[in-house]
Short mmCIF file of C-alpha atoms in Angstrom, two decimals:
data_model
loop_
_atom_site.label_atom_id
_atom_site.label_comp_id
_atom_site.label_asym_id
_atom_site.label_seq_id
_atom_site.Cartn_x
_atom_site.Cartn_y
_atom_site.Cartn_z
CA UNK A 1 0.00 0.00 0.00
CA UNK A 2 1.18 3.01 -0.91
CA UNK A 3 1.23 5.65 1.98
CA UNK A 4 -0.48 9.13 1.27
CA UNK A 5 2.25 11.54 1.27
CA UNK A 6 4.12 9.44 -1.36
CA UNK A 7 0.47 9.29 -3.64
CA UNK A 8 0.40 13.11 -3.27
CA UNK A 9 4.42 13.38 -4.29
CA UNK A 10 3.77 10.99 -7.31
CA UNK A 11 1.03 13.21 -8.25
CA UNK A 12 2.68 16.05 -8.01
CA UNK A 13 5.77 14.49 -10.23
CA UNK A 14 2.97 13.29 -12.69
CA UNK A 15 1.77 17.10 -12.68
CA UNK A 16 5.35 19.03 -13.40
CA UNK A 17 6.81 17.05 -15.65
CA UNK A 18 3.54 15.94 -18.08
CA UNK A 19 0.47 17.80 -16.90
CA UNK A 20 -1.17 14.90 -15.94
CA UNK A 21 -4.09 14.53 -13.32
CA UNK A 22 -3.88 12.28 -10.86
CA UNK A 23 -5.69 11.84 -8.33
CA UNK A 24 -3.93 10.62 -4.83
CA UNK A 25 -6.66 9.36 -3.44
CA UNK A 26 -7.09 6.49 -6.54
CA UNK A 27 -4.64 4.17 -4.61
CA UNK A 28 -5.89 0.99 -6.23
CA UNK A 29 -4.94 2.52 -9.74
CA UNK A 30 -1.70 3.89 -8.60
CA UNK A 31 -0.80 0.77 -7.08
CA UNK A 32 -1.66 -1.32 -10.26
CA UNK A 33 0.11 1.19 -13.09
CA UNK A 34 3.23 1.42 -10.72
CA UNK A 35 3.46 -2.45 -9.78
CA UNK A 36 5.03 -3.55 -13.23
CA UNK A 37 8.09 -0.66 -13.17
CA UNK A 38 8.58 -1.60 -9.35
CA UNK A 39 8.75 -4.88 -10.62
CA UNK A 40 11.02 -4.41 -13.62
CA UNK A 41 13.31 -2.04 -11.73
CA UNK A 42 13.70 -4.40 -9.20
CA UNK A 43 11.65 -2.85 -5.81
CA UNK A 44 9.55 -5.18 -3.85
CA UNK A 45 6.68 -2.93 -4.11
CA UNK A 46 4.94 0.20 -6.07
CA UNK A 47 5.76 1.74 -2.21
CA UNK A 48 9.40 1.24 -2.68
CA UNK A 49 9.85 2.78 -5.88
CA UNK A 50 7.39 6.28 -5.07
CA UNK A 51 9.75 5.65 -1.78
CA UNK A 52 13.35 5.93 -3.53
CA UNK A 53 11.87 8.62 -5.86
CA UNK A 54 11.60 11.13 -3.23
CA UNK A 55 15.05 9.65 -1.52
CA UNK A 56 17.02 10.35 -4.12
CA UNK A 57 16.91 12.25 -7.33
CA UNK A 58 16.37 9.52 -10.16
CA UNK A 59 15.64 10.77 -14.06
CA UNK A 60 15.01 8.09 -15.35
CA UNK A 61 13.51 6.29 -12.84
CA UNK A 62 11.43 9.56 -12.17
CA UNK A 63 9.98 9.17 -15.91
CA UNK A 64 9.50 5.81 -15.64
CA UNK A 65 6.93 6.23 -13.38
CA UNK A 66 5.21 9.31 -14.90
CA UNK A 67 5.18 7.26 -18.34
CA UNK A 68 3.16 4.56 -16.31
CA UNK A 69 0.80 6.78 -15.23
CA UNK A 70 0.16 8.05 -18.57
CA UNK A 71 -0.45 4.89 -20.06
CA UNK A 72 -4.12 4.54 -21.71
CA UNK A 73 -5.75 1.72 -23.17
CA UNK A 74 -5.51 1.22 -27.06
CA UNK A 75 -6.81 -0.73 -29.73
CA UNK A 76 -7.35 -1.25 -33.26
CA UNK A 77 -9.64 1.15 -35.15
CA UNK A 78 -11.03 2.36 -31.58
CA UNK A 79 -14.50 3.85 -31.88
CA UNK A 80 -15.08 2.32 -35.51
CA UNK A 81 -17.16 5.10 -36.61
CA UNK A 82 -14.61 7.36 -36.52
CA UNK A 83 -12.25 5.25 -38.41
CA UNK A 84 -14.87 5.03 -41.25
CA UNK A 85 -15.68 8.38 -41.81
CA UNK A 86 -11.67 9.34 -41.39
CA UNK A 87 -11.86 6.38 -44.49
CA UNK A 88 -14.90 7.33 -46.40
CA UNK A 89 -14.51 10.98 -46.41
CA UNK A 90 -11.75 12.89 -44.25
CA UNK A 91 -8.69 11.40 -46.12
CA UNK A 92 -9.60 11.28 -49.58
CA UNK A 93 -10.61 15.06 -49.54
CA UNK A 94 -7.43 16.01 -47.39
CA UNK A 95 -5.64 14.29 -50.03
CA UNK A 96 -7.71 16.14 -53.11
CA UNK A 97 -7.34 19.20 -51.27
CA UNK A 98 -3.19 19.31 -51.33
CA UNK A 99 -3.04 18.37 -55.10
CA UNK A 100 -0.23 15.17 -54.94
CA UNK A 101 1.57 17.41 -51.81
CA UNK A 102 2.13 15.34 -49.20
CA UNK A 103 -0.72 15.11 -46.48
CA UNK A 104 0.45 15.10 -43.11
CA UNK A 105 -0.72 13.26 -40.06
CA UNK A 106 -0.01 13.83 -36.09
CA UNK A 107 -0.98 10.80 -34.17
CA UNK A 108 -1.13 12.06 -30.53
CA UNK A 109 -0.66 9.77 -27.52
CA UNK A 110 0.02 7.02 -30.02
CA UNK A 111 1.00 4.53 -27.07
CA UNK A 112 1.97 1.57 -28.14
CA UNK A 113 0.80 2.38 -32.15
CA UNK A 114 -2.42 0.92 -32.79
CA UNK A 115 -4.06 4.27 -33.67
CA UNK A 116 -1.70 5.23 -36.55
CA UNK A 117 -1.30 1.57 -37.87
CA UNK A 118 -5.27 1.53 -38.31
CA UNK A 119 -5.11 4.75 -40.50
CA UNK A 120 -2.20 3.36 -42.34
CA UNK A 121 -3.98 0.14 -43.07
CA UNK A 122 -6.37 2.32 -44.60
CA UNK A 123 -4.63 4.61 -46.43
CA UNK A 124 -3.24 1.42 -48.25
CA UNK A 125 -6.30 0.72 -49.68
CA UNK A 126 -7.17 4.01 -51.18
CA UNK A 127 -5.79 4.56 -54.62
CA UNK A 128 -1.96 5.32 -55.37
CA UNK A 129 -3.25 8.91 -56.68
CA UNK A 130 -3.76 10.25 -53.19
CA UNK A 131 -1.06 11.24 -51.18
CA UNK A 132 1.67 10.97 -50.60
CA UNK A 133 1.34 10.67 -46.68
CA UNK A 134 3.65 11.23 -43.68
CA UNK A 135 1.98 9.74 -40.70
CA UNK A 136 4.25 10.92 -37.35
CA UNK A 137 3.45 8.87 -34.35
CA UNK A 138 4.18 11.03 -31.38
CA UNK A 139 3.99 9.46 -27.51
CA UNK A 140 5.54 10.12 -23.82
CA UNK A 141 6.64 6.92 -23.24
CA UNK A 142 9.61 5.68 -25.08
CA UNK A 143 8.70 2.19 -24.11
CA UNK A 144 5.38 2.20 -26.19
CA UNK A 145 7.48 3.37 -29.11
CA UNK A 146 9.82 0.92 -29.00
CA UNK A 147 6.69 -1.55 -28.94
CA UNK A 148 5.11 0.47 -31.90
CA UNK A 149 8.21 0.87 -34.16
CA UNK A 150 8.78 -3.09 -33.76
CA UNK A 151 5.13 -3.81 -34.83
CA UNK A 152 4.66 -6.61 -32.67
CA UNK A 153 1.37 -7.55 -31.07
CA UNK A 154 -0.12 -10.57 -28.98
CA UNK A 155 -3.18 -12.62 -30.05
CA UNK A 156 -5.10 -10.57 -27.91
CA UNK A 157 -4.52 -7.37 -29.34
CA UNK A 158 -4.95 -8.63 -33.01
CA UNK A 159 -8.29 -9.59 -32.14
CA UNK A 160 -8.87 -6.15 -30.28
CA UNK A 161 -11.04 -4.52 -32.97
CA UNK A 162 -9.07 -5.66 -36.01
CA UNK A 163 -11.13 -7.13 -38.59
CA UNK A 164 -10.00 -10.24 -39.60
CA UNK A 165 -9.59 -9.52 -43.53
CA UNK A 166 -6.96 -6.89 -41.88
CA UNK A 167 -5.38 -9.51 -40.10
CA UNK A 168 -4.71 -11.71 -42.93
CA UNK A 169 -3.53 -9.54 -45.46
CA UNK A 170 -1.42 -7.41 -43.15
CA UNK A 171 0.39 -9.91 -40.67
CA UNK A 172 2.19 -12.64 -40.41
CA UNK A 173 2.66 -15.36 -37.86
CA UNK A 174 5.69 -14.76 -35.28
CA UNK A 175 6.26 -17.23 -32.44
CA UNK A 176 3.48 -16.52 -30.63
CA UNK A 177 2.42 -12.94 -31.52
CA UNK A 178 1.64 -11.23 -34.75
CA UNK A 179 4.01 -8.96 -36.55
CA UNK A 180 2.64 -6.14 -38.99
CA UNK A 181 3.88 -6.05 -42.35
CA UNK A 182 7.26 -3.94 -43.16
CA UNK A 183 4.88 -2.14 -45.94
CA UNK A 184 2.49 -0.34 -43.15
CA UNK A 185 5.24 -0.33 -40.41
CA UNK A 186 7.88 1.82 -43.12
CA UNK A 187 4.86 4.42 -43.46
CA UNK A 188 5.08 6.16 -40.23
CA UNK A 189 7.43 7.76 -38.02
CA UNK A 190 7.73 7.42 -34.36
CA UNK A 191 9.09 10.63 -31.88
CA UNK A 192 9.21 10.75 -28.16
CA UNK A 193 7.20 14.10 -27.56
CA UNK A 194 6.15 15.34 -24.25
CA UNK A 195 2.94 17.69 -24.80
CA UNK A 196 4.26 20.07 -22.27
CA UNK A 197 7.30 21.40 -24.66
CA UNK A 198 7.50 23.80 -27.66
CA UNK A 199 5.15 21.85 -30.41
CA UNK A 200 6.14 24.52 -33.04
CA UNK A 201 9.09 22.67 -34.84
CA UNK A 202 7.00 19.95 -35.96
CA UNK A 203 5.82 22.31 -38.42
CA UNK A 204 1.35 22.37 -39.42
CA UNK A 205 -0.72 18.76 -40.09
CA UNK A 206 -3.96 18.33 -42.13
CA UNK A 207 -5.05 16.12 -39.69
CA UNK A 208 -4.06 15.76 -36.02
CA UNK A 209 -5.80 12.82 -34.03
CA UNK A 210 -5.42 13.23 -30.28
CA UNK A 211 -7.68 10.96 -28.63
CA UNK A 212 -8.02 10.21 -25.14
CA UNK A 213 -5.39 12.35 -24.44
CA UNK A 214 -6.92 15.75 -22.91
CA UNK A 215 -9.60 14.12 -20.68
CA UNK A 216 -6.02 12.97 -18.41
CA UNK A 217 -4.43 16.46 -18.24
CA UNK A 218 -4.63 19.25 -15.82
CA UNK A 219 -6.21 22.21 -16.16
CA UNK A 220 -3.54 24.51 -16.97
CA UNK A 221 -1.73 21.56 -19.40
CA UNK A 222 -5.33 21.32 -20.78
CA UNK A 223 -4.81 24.86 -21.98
CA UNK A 224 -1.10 24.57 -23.39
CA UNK A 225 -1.85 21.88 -25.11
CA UNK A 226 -4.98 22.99 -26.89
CA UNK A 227 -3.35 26.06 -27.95
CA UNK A 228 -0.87 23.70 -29.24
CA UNK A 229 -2.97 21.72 -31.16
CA UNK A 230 -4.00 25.15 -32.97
CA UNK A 231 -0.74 25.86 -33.96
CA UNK A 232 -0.34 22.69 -35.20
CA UNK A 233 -3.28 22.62 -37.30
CA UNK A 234 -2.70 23.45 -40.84
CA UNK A 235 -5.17 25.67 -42.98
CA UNK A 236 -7.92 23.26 -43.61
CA UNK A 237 -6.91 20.65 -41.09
CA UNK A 238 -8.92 18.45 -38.86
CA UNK A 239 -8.66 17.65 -35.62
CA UNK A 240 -9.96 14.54 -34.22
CA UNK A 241 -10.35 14.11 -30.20
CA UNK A 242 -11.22 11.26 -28.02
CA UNK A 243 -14.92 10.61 -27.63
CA UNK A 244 -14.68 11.43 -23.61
CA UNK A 245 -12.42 14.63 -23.63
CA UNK A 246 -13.68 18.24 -24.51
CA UNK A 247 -12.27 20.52 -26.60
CA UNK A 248 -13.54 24.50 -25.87
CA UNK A 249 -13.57 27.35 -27.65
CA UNK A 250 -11.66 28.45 -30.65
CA UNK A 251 -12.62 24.85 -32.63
CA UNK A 252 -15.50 24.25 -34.71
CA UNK A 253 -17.00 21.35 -34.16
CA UNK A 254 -17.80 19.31 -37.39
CA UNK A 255 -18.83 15.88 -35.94
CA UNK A 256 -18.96 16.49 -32.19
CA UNK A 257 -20.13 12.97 -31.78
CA UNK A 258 -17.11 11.42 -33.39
CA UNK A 259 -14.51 13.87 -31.73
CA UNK A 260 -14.12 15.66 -35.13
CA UNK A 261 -12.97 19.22 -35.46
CA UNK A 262 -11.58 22.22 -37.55
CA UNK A 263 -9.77 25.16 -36.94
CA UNK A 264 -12.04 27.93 -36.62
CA UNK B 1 -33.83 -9.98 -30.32
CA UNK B 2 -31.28 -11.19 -32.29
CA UNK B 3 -30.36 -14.95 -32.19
CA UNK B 4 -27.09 -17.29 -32.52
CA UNK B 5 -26.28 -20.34 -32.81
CA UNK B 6 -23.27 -21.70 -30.99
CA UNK B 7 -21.58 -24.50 -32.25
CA UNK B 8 -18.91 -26.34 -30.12
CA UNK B 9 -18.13 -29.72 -29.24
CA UNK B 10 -16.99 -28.17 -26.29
CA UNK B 11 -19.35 -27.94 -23.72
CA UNK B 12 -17.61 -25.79 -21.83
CA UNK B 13 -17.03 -23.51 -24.94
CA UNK B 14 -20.81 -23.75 -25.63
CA UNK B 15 -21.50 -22.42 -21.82
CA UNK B 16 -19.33 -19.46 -21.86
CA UNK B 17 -20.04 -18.52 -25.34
CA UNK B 18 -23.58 -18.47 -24.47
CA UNK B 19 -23.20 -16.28 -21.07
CA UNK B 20 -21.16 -13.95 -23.10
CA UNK B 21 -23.49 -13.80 -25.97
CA UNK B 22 -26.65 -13.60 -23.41
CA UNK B 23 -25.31 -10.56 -21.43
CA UNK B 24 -24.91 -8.83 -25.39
CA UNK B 25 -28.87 -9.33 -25.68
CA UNK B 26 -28.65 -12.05 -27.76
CA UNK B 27 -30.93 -15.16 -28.28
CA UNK B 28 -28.96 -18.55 -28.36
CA UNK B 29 -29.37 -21.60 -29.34
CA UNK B 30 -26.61 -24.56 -28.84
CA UNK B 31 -25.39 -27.51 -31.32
CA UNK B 32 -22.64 -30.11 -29.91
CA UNK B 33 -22.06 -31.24 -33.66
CA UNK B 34 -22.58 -30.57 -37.44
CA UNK B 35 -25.69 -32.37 -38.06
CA UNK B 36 -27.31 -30.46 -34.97
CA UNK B 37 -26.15 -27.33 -36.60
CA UNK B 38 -27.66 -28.32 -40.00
CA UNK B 39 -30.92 -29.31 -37.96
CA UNK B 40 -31.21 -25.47 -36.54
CA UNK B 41 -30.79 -23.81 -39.66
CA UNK B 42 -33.06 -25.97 -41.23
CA UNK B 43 -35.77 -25.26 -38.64
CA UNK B 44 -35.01 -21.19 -38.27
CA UNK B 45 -31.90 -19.51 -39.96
CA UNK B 46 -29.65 -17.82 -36.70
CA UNK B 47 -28.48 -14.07 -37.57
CA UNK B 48 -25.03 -15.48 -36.35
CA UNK B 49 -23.34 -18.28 -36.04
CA UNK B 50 -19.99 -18.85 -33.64
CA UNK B 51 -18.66 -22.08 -35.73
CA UNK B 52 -16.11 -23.91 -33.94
CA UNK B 53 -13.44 -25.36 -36.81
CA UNK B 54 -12.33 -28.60 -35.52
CA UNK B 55 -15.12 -31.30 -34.66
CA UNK B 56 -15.44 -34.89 -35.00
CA UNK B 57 -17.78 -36.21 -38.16
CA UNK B 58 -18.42 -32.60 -39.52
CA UNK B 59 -16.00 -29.63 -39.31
CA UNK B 60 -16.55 -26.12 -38.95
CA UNK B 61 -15.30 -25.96 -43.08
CA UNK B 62 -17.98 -28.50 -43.96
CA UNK B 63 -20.78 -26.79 -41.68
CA UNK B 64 -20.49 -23.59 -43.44
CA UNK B 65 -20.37 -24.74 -46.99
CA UNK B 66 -23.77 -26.47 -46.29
CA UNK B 67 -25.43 -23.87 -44.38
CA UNK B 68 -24.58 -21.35 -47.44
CA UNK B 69 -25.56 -23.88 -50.00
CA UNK B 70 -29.09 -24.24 -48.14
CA UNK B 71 -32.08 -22.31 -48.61
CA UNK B 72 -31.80 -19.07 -46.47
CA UNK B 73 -28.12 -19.77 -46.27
CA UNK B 74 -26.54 -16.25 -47.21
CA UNK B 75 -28.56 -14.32 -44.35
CA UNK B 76 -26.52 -15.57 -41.36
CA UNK B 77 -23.18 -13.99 -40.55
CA UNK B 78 -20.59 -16.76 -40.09
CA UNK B 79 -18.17 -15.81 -37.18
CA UNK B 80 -15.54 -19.01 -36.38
CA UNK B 81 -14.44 -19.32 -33.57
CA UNK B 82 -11.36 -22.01 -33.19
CA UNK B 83 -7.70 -22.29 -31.98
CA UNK B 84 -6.31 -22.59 -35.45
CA UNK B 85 -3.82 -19.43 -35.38
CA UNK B 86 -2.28 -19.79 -38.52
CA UNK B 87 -2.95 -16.88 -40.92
CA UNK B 88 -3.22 -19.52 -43.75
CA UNK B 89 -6.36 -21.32 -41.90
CA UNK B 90 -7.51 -17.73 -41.13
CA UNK B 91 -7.72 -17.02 -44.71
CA UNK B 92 -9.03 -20.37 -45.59
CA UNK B 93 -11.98 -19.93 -42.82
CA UNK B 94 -12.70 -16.47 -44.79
CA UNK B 95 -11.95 -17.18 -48.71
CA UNK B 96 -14.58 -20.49 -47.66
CA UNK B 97 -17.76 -17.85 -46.74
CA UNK B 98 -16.66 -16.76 -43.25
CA UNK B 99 -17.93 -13.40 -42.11
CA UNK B 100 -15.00 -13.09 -39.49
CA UNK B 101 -12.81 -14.70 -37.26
CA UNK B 102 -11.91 -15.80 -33.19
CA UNK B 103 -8.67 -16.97 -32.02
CA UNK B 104 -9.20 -19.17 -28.85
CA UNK B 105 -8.93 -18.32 -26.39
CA UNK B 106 -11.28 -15.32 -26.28
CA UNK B 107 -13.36 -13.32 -23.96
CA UNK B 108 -16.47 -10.94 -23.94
CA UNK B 109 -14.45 -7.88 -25.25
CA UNK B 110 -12.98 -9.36 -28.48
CA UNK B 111 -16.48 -10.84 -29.04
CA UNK B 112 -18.65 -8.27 -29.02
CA UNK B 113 -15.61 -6.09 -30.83
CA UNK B 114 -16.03 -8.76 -33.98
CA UNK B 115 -20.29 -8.67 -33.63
CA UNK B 116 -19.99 -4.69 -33.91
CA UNK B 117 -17.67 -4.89 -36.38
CA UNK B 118 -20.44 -7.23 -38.61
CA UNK B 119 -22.51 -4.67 -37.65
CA UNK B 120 -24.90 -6.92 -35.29
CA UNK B 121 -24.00 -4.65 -31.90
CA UNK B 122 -24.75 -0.77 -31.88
CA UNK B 123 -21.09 0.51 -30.64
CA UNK B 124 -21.19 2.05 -27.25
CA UNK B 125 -19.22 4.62 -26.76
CA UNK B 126 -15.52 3.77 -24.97
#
């Protein structure tokens, strides 16, 4: 159990260094998103780790923990609606709309990739004409990007809201897991990014999905990162939240039930 | 309501399948082999069916070609449900007249994921 001083210091770590709320009094879910690091760097318990965090003054180890705390459930084409009008109508008119330039797309939060394989499934399925994409997968946690670059996934995640037909024409067997074909994997980019830094370098994207993202940030972070997501919209873009988090002002709403917004 | 037929010779398969199936509103109806399968559709076509592949007499394969070769055959979807893993079988199950496709093992969540998918199940909102 972990005492209620530490819960308030980890949330308070969790705060600084990503924006993220936390609530100290959630023990249970503390306990359970801290128990694998603890485990993997080698405490006897989620109280030993928050405990050598404040004892001494640990980077990595201090990161390891936030990153854990950050972590959010994924799957394939989550909330399938919004993957089929992203298919059926967002992507083919971003790509009319830039004339053969490239269209670019900012995948959020990406954790471990599942999000911006789904779009690049289907982006291999519309015709050659349209495009050229660059699809950036952006997340926190260095560990989910290692586990998104290597396009690796258990049987239980392949059956996570993949269709089948996907299955079979873009995997292949590997020991016991399923590994995504080089074709989809080469499309996309992966960059650690933490939402709390200068966005501006990464340049403007015609469509930027951050899902599930803002309904697990502070207020203030809320704020940053929304003007952020302005900046980083591109004339014309779209920006497409999770179906729990709100937006505010200063986006118009085009499909408010799907998360799907424009610049205004 | 909706109904499915669960084919298994598993009855422990055929027991969870139906709980799972039963808490997602669904109607179900149970066959331990091929010939009960055939006997169900011929009586009243399921909207579903959970096909298990391997089974002794008749196999899942064999099920499906004779449920869409009989009369009202094309109106359920076909969702198989095995521990073949192999993406060849996979294909196999789905170039033969499967709708879609279960790994075992499998729980509520990846069900009711493949019976939206098909749309059978309005999608709640995560």
């Amino acid at each position: 159990m972990i005492e209620a001083p530490d819960r308030a210091y980890l949330a308070a770590l969790c705060l600084a260094r990503a924006g993220l709320r936390v609530d100290p009094e959630k023990s249970y879910l503390i306990e359970s998103r801290l128990a694998p690091v603890a485990r993997r760097e080698g405490f006897v318990s989620p109280q030993g780790l928050v405990g050598a965090l404040r004892g001494r003054s640990d980077d990595r180890l201090a990161w390891a923990a936030v990153e854990a705390m950050a972590m959010s459930d994924t799957e394939f084409f989550r909330d399938r609606p919004v993957f089929d009008r992203l298919s059926a109508e967002i992507l083919p008119e971003l790509a009319r709309s830039r004339g053969g330039a490239p269209v670019r797309v900012w995948s959020v939060g990406c954790g471990t990739g599942q999000e911006v394989y789904s779009l690049a499934m289907i982006l291999a399925d519309l015709p050659a004409s349209a495009g050229p994409w660059d699809l950036l997968g952006s997340d926190l946690s260095e560990r989910n990007l290692e586990k998104a670059q290597a396009g690796l996934y258990s049987q239980f995640e392949v059956q996570r809201g993949l269709p089948a037909r996907a299955l079979v024409r873009h995997f292949e067997k590997k020991g016991e897991g399923f590994a995504l074909s080089p074709q989809i994997r080469q499309m996309v980019r992966w960059r650690r990014v933490n939402l709390l830094d200068d966005l501006s370098s990464f340049g403007r994207f015609d469509l930027v999905l951050c899902r599930n993202v803002l309904s697990g940030l502070a207020p203030e972070a809320h704020t940053r990162v929304r003007t952020s997501l302005m900046q980083a919209l591109a004339p014309g873009g779209r920006l497409v939240i999770g179906l729990r988090d709100t937006l505010g002002g200063s986006f118009k709403a085009l499909a408010p039930g799907l998360g799907l917004y424009a610049a205004a | 309501m909706k109904t499915c037929l669960v084919v298994d010779d598993s009855p422990v398969i055929r027991k969870v399948s139906r709980r799972i199936l039963e808490d997602l509103g669904f109607e179900v109806a149970e066959a331990a082999n091929g010939v009960a399968a055939m006997a169900w559709c011929d009586a009243m076509m399921p909207d579903v069916i959970l096909l298990d592949w391997r089974m002794p007499e008749m196999d899942g394969l064999e099920v499906l070609r004779r449920v869409r070769a009989s009369r009202g055959g094309s109106v359920p979807q076909v969702i198989f449900c095995s521990g073949e893993t192999e993406i060849e079988r996979i294909r196999e199950a789905l170039e033969a007249g499967a709708d879609e496709y279960i790994m075992k093992p499998f729980d509520g969540a990846i069900v009711a994921g493949k019976l939206q998918s098909l749309g059978l199940l309005q999608v709640r909102a995560a």
